[in-house]
Short mmCIF file of C-alpha atoms and ligand atoms in Angstrom, two decimals:
data_model
loop_
_atom_site.label_atom_id
_atom_site.label_comp_id
_atom_site.label_asym_id
_atom_site.label_seq_id
_atom_site.Cartn_x
_atom_site.Cartn_y
_atom_site.Cartn_z
CA MET Y 1 10.44 -35.43 -92.15
CA LYS Y 2 10.47 -31.97 -90.55
CA ARG Y 3 12.27 -30.56 -93.57
CA LEU Y 4 9.77 -32.17 -95.93
CA LEU Y 5 6.92 -30.58 -93.97
CA LEU Y 6 8.61 -27.19 -94.15
CA LEU Y 7 9.10 -27.53 -97.90
CA LEU Y 8 5.47 -28.47 -98.31
CA LEU Y 9 4.39 -25.47 -96.25
CA LEU Y 10 6.60 -23.15 -98.30
CA ALA Y 11 5.20 -24.60 -101.51
CA ALA Y 12 1.65 -24.10 -100.21
CA SER Y 13 2.23 -20.43 -99.35
CA ALA Y 14 3.92 -19.81 -102.70
CA HIS Y 15 0.84 -21.31 -104.33
CA ALA Y 16 -1.67 -19.40 -102.18
CA GLN Y 17 -4.37 -18.12 -104.46
CA VAL Y 18 -3.36 -14.91 -106.24
CA ILE Y 19 -6.11 -12.51 -107.30
CA VAL Y 20 -5.43 -9.34 -109.25
CA ILE Y 21 -8.06 -6.60 -109.06
CA LYS Y 22 -7.95 -3.90 -111.73
CA ALA Y 23 -10.00 -0.70 -111.89
CA ALA Y 24 -9.89 2.82 -113.27
CA ARG Y 25 -8.88 4.34 -109.90
CA LEU Y 26 -7.55 3.56 -106.42
CA VAL Y 27 -8.15 5.65 -103.29
CA ASP Y 28 -5.92 3.85 -100.81
CA GLY Y 29 -7.12 5.50 -97.58
CA ARG Y 30 -3.89 7.41 -96.94
CA GLY Y 31 -5.27 10.67 -98.34
CA GLY Y 32 -2.76 11.10 -101.17
CA GLU Y 33 -3.16 11.26 -104.95
CA VAL Y 34 -5.67 9.02 -106.69
CA VAL Y 35 -3.86 6.24 -108.56
CA ALA Y 36 -5.18 5.71 -112.10
CA PRO Y 37 -5.43 3.20 -113.61
CA ALA Y 38 -4.93 0.91 -110.63
CA MET Y 39 -4.17 -2.67 -109.76
CA ILE Y 40 -4.06 -4.57 -106.46
CA VAL Y 41 -2.40 -7.98 -106.11
CA VAL Y 42 -3.88 -10.14 -103.35
CA ARG Y 43 -2.11 -13.29 -102.22
CA GLY Y 44 -4.13 -15.43 -99.81
CA ASN Y 45 -5.72 -13.01 -97.35
CA LYS Y 46 -3.09 -10.27 -97.69
CA ILE Y 47 -2.41 -7.38 -100.05
CA GLU Y 48 0.88 -8.10 -101.83
CA SER Y 49 1.12 -4.89 -103.85
CA ALA Y 50 -1.01 -1.93 -104.90
CA GLY Y 51 -0.41 0.85 -107.39
CA ARG Y 52 -0.51 1.76 -111.05
CA ALA Y 53 -1.77 -1.01 -113.34
CA ALA Y 54 0.97 -3.28 -114.73
CA ALA Y 55 1.28 -6.78 -116.12
CA PRO Y 56 -0.41 -9.18 -113.66
CA PRO Y 57 1.69 -12.05 -112.23
CA ALA Y 58 1.49 -15.28 -114.24
CA GLY Y 59 -1.29 -17.63 -113.19
CA ALA Y 60 -3.25 -15.00 -111.24
CA GLU Y 61 -7.01 -14.73 -111.46
CA VAL Y 62 -7.72 -11.25 -112.88
CA ILE Y 63 -10.84 -9.33 -111.91
CA ASP Y 64 -11.25 -6.23 -114.07
CA LEU Y 65 -13.84 -3.86 -112.61
CA GLY Y 66 -13.58 -1.23 -115.37
CA ASP Y 67 -14.70 2.33 -114.54
CA ALA Y 68 -14.73 1.81 -110.78
CA THR Y 69 -12.76 3.08 -107.78
CA LEU Y 70 -11.03 0.68 -105.42
CA LEU Y 71 -11.07 1.55 -101.72
CA PRO Y 72 -10.13 -0.11 -98.43
CA GLY Y 73 -12.95 -2.16 -96.87
CA LEU Y 74 -15.25 0.33 -95.11
CA ILE Y 75 -15.52 0.51 -91.32
CA ASP Y 76 -18.70 1.51 -89.51
CA ALA Y 77 -17.60 2.27 -85.95
CA HIS Y 78 -21.10 2.57 -84.47
CA VAL Y 79 -23.70 -0.09 -85.25
CA HIS Y 80 -26.31 -2.18 -83.44
CA LEU Y 81 -26.69 -5.51 -85.20
CA LEU Y 82 -29.22 -6.63 -82.57
CA LEU Y 83 -31.51 -3.65 -83.15
CA GLN Y 84 -33.86 -3.31 -86.11
CA GLY Y 85 -35.05 0.27 -85.89
CA ASP Y 86 -35.71 2.52 -82.90
CA VAL Y 87 -37.68 5.55 -84.05
CA THR Y 88 -40.55 5.28 -81.57
CA THR Y 89 -40.70 3.90 -78.04
CA GLU Y 90 -42.91 1.09 -79.33
CA ASP Y 91 -40.36 0.07 -82.01
CA TYR Y 92 -37.88 -0.47 -79.20
CA ASP Y 93 -40.08 -2.11 -76.59
CA VAL Y 94 -41.52 -4.66 -79.03
CA GLN Y 95 -38.03 -5.98 -79.74
CA LEU Y 96 -37.26 -6.39 -76.04
CA PHE Y 97 -40.63 -7.77 -74.93
CA LYS Y 98 -41.92 -9.77 -77.89
CA GLU Y 99 -38.81 -11.09 -79.59
CA SER Y 100 -36.73 -13.89 -78.10
CA MET Y 101 -32.97 -13.54 -78.16
CA ALA Y 102 -32.84 -16.40 -80.68
CA TYR Y 103 -35.17 -14.50 -83.01
CA ARG Y 104 -33.17 -11.32 -82.53
CA ALA Y 105 -29.96 -13.23 -83.35
CA LEU Y 106 -31.53 -14.45 -86.60
CA ARG Y 107 -32.50 -10.91 -87.52
CA ALA Y 108 -28.98 -9.75 -86.61
CA SER Y 109 -27.41 -12.34 -88.91
CA ARG Y 110 -29.41 -10.81 -91.76
CA ALA Y 111 -28.24 -7.34 -90.70
CA ALA Y 112 -24.62 -8.51 -90.76
CA LYS Y 113 -25.04 -9.73 -94.34
CA ILE Y 114 -26.68 -6.47 -95.43
CA GLY Y 115 -23.86 -4.41 -93.91
CA LEU Y 116 -21.16 -6.55 -95.49
CA GLU Y 117 -22.79 -6.29 -98.92
CA HIS Y 118 -22.83 -2.51 -98.51
CA GLY Y 119 -19.04 -2.69 -98.27
CA PHE Y 120 -18.62 -2.56 -94.48
CA THR Y 121 -16.05 -5.26 -93.87
CA THR Y 122 -15.45 -4.16 -90.26
CA MET Y 123 -17.86 -2.90 -87.61
CA ARG Y 124 -17.75 -1.85 -84.00
CA ASP Y 125 -21.06 -2.96 -82.48
CA LEU Y 126 -21.95 -0.62 -79.61
CA GLU Y 127 -24.31 -2.74 -77.53
CA THR Y 128 -27.01 -5.33 -77.92
CA GLU Y 129 -29.99 -3.39 -76.46
CA GLY Y 130 -31.17 -6.10 -74.11
CA ALA Y 131 -29.87 -9.07 -76.11
CA MET Y 132 -27.14 -9.71 -73.52
CA TYR Y 133 -24.00 -11.26 -75.05
CA THR Y 134 -25.51 -12.23 -78.40
CA ASP Y 135 -22.99 -9.98 -80.21
CA VAL Y 136 -20.17 -12.21 -78.96
CA ASP Y 137 -21.96 -15.20 -80.53
CA LEU Y 138 -22.49 -13.31 -83.79
CA LYS Y 139 -18.80 -12.50 -83.92
CA ARG Y 140 -17.95 -16.15 -83.29
CA ALA Y 141 -20.36 -17.37 -85.99
CA ILE Y 142 -18.86 -14.94 -88.51
CA ASN Y 143 -15.26 -15.79 -87.58
CA ASN Y 144 -16.05 -19.51 -87.87
CA GLY Y 145 -17.64 -19.07 -91.31
CA ILE Y 146 -21.13 -20.08 -90.11
CA ILE Y 147 -22.71 -16.86 -91.41
CA PRO Y 148 -21.38 -14.07 -93.66
CA GLY Y 149 -20.65 -10.78 -91.96
CA PRO Y 150 -18.09 -8.12 -91.19
CA ARG Y 151 -15.14 -8.40 -88.82
CA LEU Y 152 -16.68 -7.42 -85.49
CA PHE Y 153 -15.53 -5.53 -82.41
CA VAL Y 154 -18.28 -5.87 -79.82
CA SER Y 155 -19.24 -4.15 -76.59
CA THR Y 156 -21.95 -6.51 -75.24
CA ARG Y 157 -24.47 -4.91 -72.85
CA ALA Y 158 -23.37 -1.28 -72.25
CA LEU Y 159 -23.68 0.49 -68.89
CA SER Y 160 -26.08 3.02 -67.40
CA VAL Y 161 -27.51 3.84 -63.97
CA THR Y 162 -30.81 3.14 -62.23
CA GLY Y 163 -33.44 5.30 -63.93
CA GLY Y 164 -31.06 6.10 -66.77
CA TYR Y 165 -32.21 3.81 -69.57
CA GLY Y 166 -35.31 2.26 -71.09
CA PRO Y 167 -37.70 0.67 -71.40
CA THR Y 168 -39.51 3.18 -69.20
CA GLY Y 169 -43.08 4.00 -68.30
CA TYR Y 170 -44.12 0.57 -67.05
CA SER Y 171 -45.50 -0.29 -63.63
CA PRO Y 172 -42.76 -0.57 -60.98
CA GLU Y 173 -44.51 -3.77 -59.88
CA ILE Y 174 -43.50 -5.75 -62.94
CA SER Y 175 -40.04 -6.85 -63.91
CA TYR Y 176 -38.86 -6.71 -67.50
CA PRO Y 177 -35.60 -6.72 -69.48
CA ARG Y 178 -33.51 -3.55 -69.66
CA GLY Y 179 -31.68 -2.25 -72.71
CA VAL Y 180 -28.39 -2.08 -70.78
CA GLN Y 181 -26.66 -3.38 -67.67
CA ILE Y 182 -27.63 -1.08 -64.79
CA VAL Y 183 -24.86 -0.29 -62.31
CA ASP Y 184 -24.71 2.13 -59.38
CA GLY Y 185 -21.59 2.97 -57.43
CA VAL Y 186 -17.90 2.67 -58.07
CA GLU Y 187 -17.48 -0.97 -57.07
CA ALA Y 188 -20.50 -2.18 -59.07
CA ALA Y 189 -19.20 -0.27 -62.08
CA ARG Y 190 -15.77 -1.89 -61.85
CA LYS Y 191 -17.34 -5.32 -61.44
CA ALA Y 192 -19.58 -4.83 -64.50
CA VAL Y 193 -16.57 -3.89 -66.63
CA ARG Y 194 -14.78 -7.07 -65.51
CA GLU Y 195 -17.89 -9.14 -66.13
CA GLN Y 196 -18.46 -7.80 -69.65
CA ILE Y 197 -14.82 -8.20 -70.64
CA GLY Y 198 -14.83 -11.68 -69.09
CA ASN Y 199 -17.79 -12.54 -71.31
CA GLY Y 200 -16.14 -11.33 -74.51
CA ALA Y 201 -16.53 -7.53 -74.75
CA ASP Y 202 -13.85 -5.91 -76.92
CA TRP Y 203 -15.07 -2.43 -75.98
CA ILE Y 204 -16.98 -0.99 -73.04
CA LYS Y 205 -19.90 1.30 -73.88
CA VAL Y 206 -21.33 3.77 -71.39
CA TYR Y 207 -24.33 6.05 -71.59
CA ALA Y 208 -23.00 9.35 -70.25
CA ASP Y 209 -26.17 11.43 -70.49
CA ARG Y 210 -29.91 11.44 -71.22
CA SER Y 211 -33.01 13.71 -71.14
CA TYR Y 212 -31.95 16.47 -73.50
CA PHE Y 213 -33.27 20.02 -73.22
CA VAL Y 214 -32.53 23.53 -74.47
CA GLN Y 215 -31.37 25.98 -71.81
CA LYS Y 216 -32.40 29.63 -71.61
CA ASP Y 217 -29.17 30.66 -73.38
CA GLY Y 218 -30.13 28.44 -76.34
CA THR Y 219 -27.55 25.69 -75.74
CA LEU Y 220 -28.43 22.00 -75.62
CA SER Y 221 -28.02 20.36 -72.23
CA SER Y 222 -28.70 16.98 -70.65
CA ILE Y 223 -28.79 15.04 -67.41
CA PRO Y 224 -25.60 13.09 -66.72
CA THR Y 225 -26.03 9.43 -65.78
CA PHE Y 226 -22.90 8.40 -63.88
CA THR Y 227 -21.18 10.52 -61.26
CA ARG Y 228 -17.65 11.59 -62.10
CA GLU Y 229 -16.29 8.95 -59.70
CA GLU Y 230 -18.33 6.17 -61.32
CA MET Y 231 -17.32 7.21 -64.82
CA LYS Y 232 -13.68 7.38 -63.80
CA ALA Y 233 -13.88 3.90 -62.26
CA ILE Y 234 -15.34 2.46 -65.47
CA VAL Y 235 -12.68 3.99 -67.72
CA GLU Y 236 -9.84 3.16 -65.34
CA GLU Y 237 -10.90 -0.45 -64.98
CA ALA Y 238 -11.37 -0.93 -68.74
CA HIS Y 239 -7.98 0.64 -69.48
CA ARG Y 240 -6.35 -1.45 -66.75
CA LEU Y 241 -7.68 -4.50 -68.60
CA ARG Y 242 -6.41 -3.05 -71.91
CA HIS Y 243 -9.81 -2.25 -73.38
CA LYS Y 244 -11.20 1.04 -74.66
CA VAL Y 245 -14.40 2.88 -73.71
CA ALA Y 246 -16.99 4.60 -75.90
CA ALA Y 247 -19.46 7.08 -74.41
CA HIS Y 248 -22.86 7.97 -75.73
CA ALA Y 249 -22.66 11.69 -74.92
CA MET Y 250 -24.87 14.34 -76.49
CA ALA Y 251 -24.34 17.58 -74.53
CA ARG Y 252 -21.91 19.21 -72.09
CA PRO Y 253 -22.83 17.37 -68.87
CA GLY Y 254 -22.23 13.94 -70.41
CA ILE Y 255 -19.40 14.91 -72.75
CA GLU Y 256 -17.42 16.71 -70.03
CA ASN Y 257 -17.88 13.85 -67.56
CA ALA Y 258 -16.68 11.35 -70.13
CA LEU Y 259 -13.69 13.44 -71.25
CA LEU Y 260 -12.53 14.12 -67.69
CA ALA Y 261 -12.67 10.38 -67.02
CA GLY Y 262 -10.34 9.70 -69.98
CA ILE Y 263 -12.86 8.29 -72.47
CA ASP Y 264 -11.61 7.04 -75.87
CA SER Y 265 -14.54 8.01 -78.10
CA ILE Y 266 -17.53 10.33 -77.91
CA GLU Y 267 -20.59 8.90 -79.69
CA HIS Y 268 -23.06 11.28 -81.38
CA GLY Y 269 -21.68 14.49 -79.78
CA ILE Y 270 -24.84 16.36 -80.74
CA ALA Y 271 -23.74 19.67 -79.20
CA ILE Y 272 -20.06 19.77 -78.23
CA PRO Y 273 -19.02 23.19 -76.90
CA ASP Y 274 -15.82 24.64 -78.43
CA ASP Y 275 -13.76 24.25 -75.25
CA LEU Y 276 -14.60 20.53 -75.14
CA LEU Y 277 -13.71 20.12 -78.82
CA ASP Y 278 -10.33 21.64 -77.93
CA MET Y 279 -10.01 19.11 -75.11
CA MET Y 280 -10.80 16.29 -77.55
CA VAL Y 281 -8.05 17.50 -79.89
CA ARG Y 282 -5.55 17.81 -77.00
CA ASN Y 283 -6.35 14.36 -75.61
CA GLY Y 284 -6.67 12.59 -78.97
CA VAL Y 285 -10.29 11.57 -78.29
CA TYR Y 286 -12.27 10.39 -81.32
CA LEU Y 287 -15.69 11.64 -82.33
CA CYS Y 288 -18.05 9.14 -83.92
CA PRO Y 289 -20.78 11.47 -85.18
CA THR Y 290 -23.64 9.20 -86.46
CA LEU Y 291 -25.34 11.91 -88.54
CA THR Y 292 -27.55 9.43 -90.40
CA VAL Y 293 -29.44 8.22 -87.36
CA THR Y 294 -30.19 11.77 -86.23
CA GLU Y 295 -31.59 12.75 -89.62
CA PHE Y 296 -33.61 9.50 -89.77
CA VAL Y 297 -35.15 9.31 -86.28
CA ALA Y 298 -35.67 13.01 -85.48
CA PRO Y 299 -38.98 13.56 -87.37
CA GLY Y 300 -40.63 10.40 -85.95
CA ARG Y 301 -39.52 11.14 -82.39
CA ALA Y 302 -40.71 14.76 -82.61
CA ALA Y 303 -44.07 13.53 -83.96
CA GLU Y 304 -44.33 11.10 -81.03
CA GLY Y 305 -44.27 14.09 -78.67
CA ARG Y 306 -40.55 14.29 -77.91
CA GLY Y 307 -40.31 17.91 -79.15
CA ILE Y 308 -36.57 18.31 -78.51
CA TRP Y 309 -35.94 16.06 -81.52
CA ALA Y 310 -37.20 18.83 -83.84
CA LYS Y 311 -34.15 20.86 -82.76
CA ILE Y 312 -31.50 18.15 -82.43
CA PRO Y 313 -30.52 17.87 -86.14
CA GLU Y 314 -29.57 21.57 -86.26
CA PHE Y 315 -27.41 21.26 -83.13
CA HIS Y 316 -25.80 18.13 -84.57
CA ARG Y 317 -24.90 19.68 -87.94
CA ASP Y 318 -23.37 22.72 -86.24
CA SER Y 319 -21.37 20.62 -83.75
CA PHE Y 320 -20.05 18.33 -86.50
CA ALA Y 321 -18.96 21.28 -88.67
CA ARG Y 322 -17.07 22.86 -85.74
CA ALA Y 323 -15.40 19.51 -84.93
CA VAL Y 324 -14.19 19.18 -88.54
CA LYS Y 325 -12.80 22.75 -88.49
CA LYS Y 326 -10.96 22.18 -85.23
CA GLY Y 327 -9.37 18.98 -86.50
CA VAL Y 328 -10.97 16.49 -84.08
CA LYS Y 329 -10.25 12.89 -85.12
CA ILE Y 330 -13.52 11.75 -86.67
CA ALA Y 331 -14.32 8.07 -87.16
CA PHE Y 332 -17.21 7.12 -89.43
CA GLY Y 333 -20.22 5.72 -87.56
CA THR Y 334 -23.89 5.62 -88.42
CA ASP Y 335 -25.83 4.02 -85.52
CA VAL Y 336 -27.48 1.70 -88.05
CA GLY Y 337 -29.94 -0.44 -86.11
CA GLY Y 338 -31.22 2.83 -84.64
CA PHE Y 339 -32.71 3.00 -88.13
CA PRO Y 340 -33.71 -0.31 -89.75
CA TRP Y 341 -30.90 -2.12 -91.56
CA ASP Y 342 -33.08 -2.53 -94.66
CA ALA Y 343 -34.53 1.03 -94.65
CA LEU Y 344 -31.49 2.70 -96.19
CA ASN Y 345 -27.83 2.09 -96.96
CA GLU Y 346 -25.77 3.33 -94.01
CA ALA Y 347 -23.24 4.71 -96.53
CA ARG Y 348 -25.61 7.68 -96.78
CA GLU Y 349 -23.47 8.98 -93.88
CA PHE Y 350 -20.82 9.97 -96.45
CA GLY Y 351 -23.34 12.36 -98.02
CA TYR Y 352 -24.17 13.98 -94.67
CA MET Y 353 -20.48 14.26 -93.73
CA THR Y 354 -19.67 16.11 -96.94
CA ARG Y 355 -22.81 18.26 -96.80
CA PHE Y 356 -21.98 19.40 -93.24
CA GLY Y 357 -18.28 20.19 -93.61
CA MET Y 358 -15.95 17.43 -94.81
CA THR Y 359 -14.33 16.94 -98.19
CA PRO Y 360 -15.12 13.60 -99.88
CA MET Y 361 -11.53 12.48 -99.18
CA GLN Y 362 -11.90 13.33 -95.47
CA ALA Y 363 -15.16 11.37 -95.27
CA ILE Y 364 -13.55 8.34 -96.94
CA GLN Y 365 -10.60 8.50 -94.56
CA ALA Y 366 -12.99 8.65 -91.59
CA ALA Y 367 -14.42 5.30 -92.73
CA THR Y 368 -11.04 3.72 -93.44
CA ARG Y 369 -7.78 4.83 -91.84
CA THR Y 370 -9.19 6.89 -88.94
CA ALA Y 371 -11.73 4.23 -87.96
CA ALA Y 372 -8.96 1.60 -88.08
CA GLN Y 373 -6.87 3.79 -85.75
CA LEU Y 374 -9.82 4.11 -83.36
CA LEU Y 375 -9.99 0.31 -83.25
CA ASP Y 376 -6.18 -0.03 -82.87
CA GLN Y 377 -6.24 -2.08 -86.07
CA ASP Y 378 -4.35 0.30 -88.35
CA ASP Y 379 -1.48 -2.18 -88.71
CA GLN Y 380 -3.92 -4.58 -90.44
CA LEU Y 381 -6.87 -2.53 -91.73
CA GLY Y 382 -7.91 0.88 -93.03
CA THR Y 383 -5.54 1.42 -95.96
CA ILE Y 384 -4.56 -0.50 -99.08
CA GLU Y 385 -0.87 -1.21 -98.56
CA PRO Y 386 1.35 -4.28 -98.92
CA GLY Y 387 1.07 -6.62 -95.92
CA LYS Y 388 -2.38 -5.48 -94.80
CA LEU Y 389 -5.44 -7.72 -94.78
CA ALA Y 390 -7.19 -7.87 -98.14
CA ASP Y 391 -10.38 -6.00 -97.28
CA ILE Y 392 -11.18 -4.19 -100.53
CA VAL Y 393 -14.31 -2.64 -102.00
CA ALA Y 394 -15.16 -0.94 -105.27
CA VAL Y 395 -17.72 1.70 -106.17
CA PRO Y 396 -18.78 2.77 -109.66
CA GLY Y 397 -17.22 5.96 -111.08
CA ASN Y 398 -15.31 8.40 -108.89
CA PRO Y 399 -16.61 8.97 -105.32
CA LEU Y 400 -14.45 12.11 -104.99
CA GLN Y 401 -16.66 13.69 -107.67
CA ASP Y 402 -19.94 12.07 -106.60
CA ILE Y 403 -19.95 10.87 -103.00
CA THR Y 404 -23.28 9.01 -103.48
CA ALA Y 405 -21.18 6.39 -105.31
CA MET Y 406 -20.34 5.12 -101.81
CA GLU Y 407 -23.95 3.87 -101.57
CA LYS Y 408 -23.50 1.73 -104.70
CA VAL Y 409 -20.70 -0.65 -103.68
CA SER Y 410 -20.36 -3.19 -106.49
CA PHE Y 411 -17.50 -5.38 -105.27
CA VAL Y 412 -16.55 -6.56 -101.78
CA MET Y 413 -13.55 -8.63 -100.71
CA LYS Y 414 -13.07 -9.51 -97.05
CA ASP Y 415 -9.93 -11.24 -95.83
CA GLY Y 416 -8.98 -12.14 -99.41
CA VAL Y 417 -12.36 -13.74 -100.19
CA VAL Y 418 -14.72 -12.16 -102.75
CA VAL Y 419 -18.09 -11.80 -101.01
CA ARG Y 420 -19.84 -9.59 -103.55
CA ARG Y 421 -19.20 -9.14 -107.23
ZN1 LIG V 501 -26.00 3.65 -80.85
#
């Protein structure tokens, strides 16, 4: 009986659905030569082979995409599925005060579908902005096939200190929801890390600084949130529990605090001084630059009276260009949700990355192999190689010649299943 079962199982795996995808080119995420013409054989949810086009195996379903380029499924390492635009203070507060978590979850499920159709088969969601642990539920609903969406790595509530995060400007006599979990002191910080991980956080997110200003010497500065001891406690506790930590950090006070604590990724990094870029290279810390959100929100925030935002894009472009030159590991991230999911395709980030210092190949690798390494998923994701999960996208033409092709994804396969064609 056991042998019969084994034979049946073997027969089933041999007969797992085989799909052959053909296209004019393949950029496999490893940074080498473009393969042309190309063919990928997918068996079940895994890539069986990839390379120059050849005769497809007998009985396979053949999908011929013509003059298109095949790429690994894209990874956006900084998103907020539970946020639907955050240009002005009102945009933000309305979502926290007037929308129930159920309504926000429904909007997030639409965001997940939009992102997946844009070719982002994996995302790291960097906090729910007051929607508690709803990202854990979204991940579960996607994994259980209830709703379509990318493979998610979630960070739940994020951490900041008393007075360090919005909403702000309301009477101290009323109580209202906060955009993050507020913690003060080393013990409270450790407990919050345990609590978030206990409730399903894959990553811990901290806000390392706030209140940006230009100093007399012309450099951007900020006010740090956590003390060095608190920050160290957060990172130590997360690492002890085998989880990584991402820090929102815009200028030296926050970036330095986070780096000295042993942070795994710096988010935004609007103005990273050269010595701290060197430290990032030495310590293997990733930068997740999120250029798109800066370009999108800066004009509206400056118009609202937050004048510093008129200067932030210039700092950001300069910092990004220096990071590229110094060889900092850069993982693609957009902060979509900070701008509305339906306002623009987050793949616009590729255009900014190439305009401000990367080659098209470097930008593509940031969204594939490097982002997979950041997530510790490079054994499964990030490149098109035999044995990896079949997350595959296609764009029209050649994105190495016209990077805007990345905004026109025409084919998406996630985990061996065609989700857009
Ligand atoms: Zn963000």
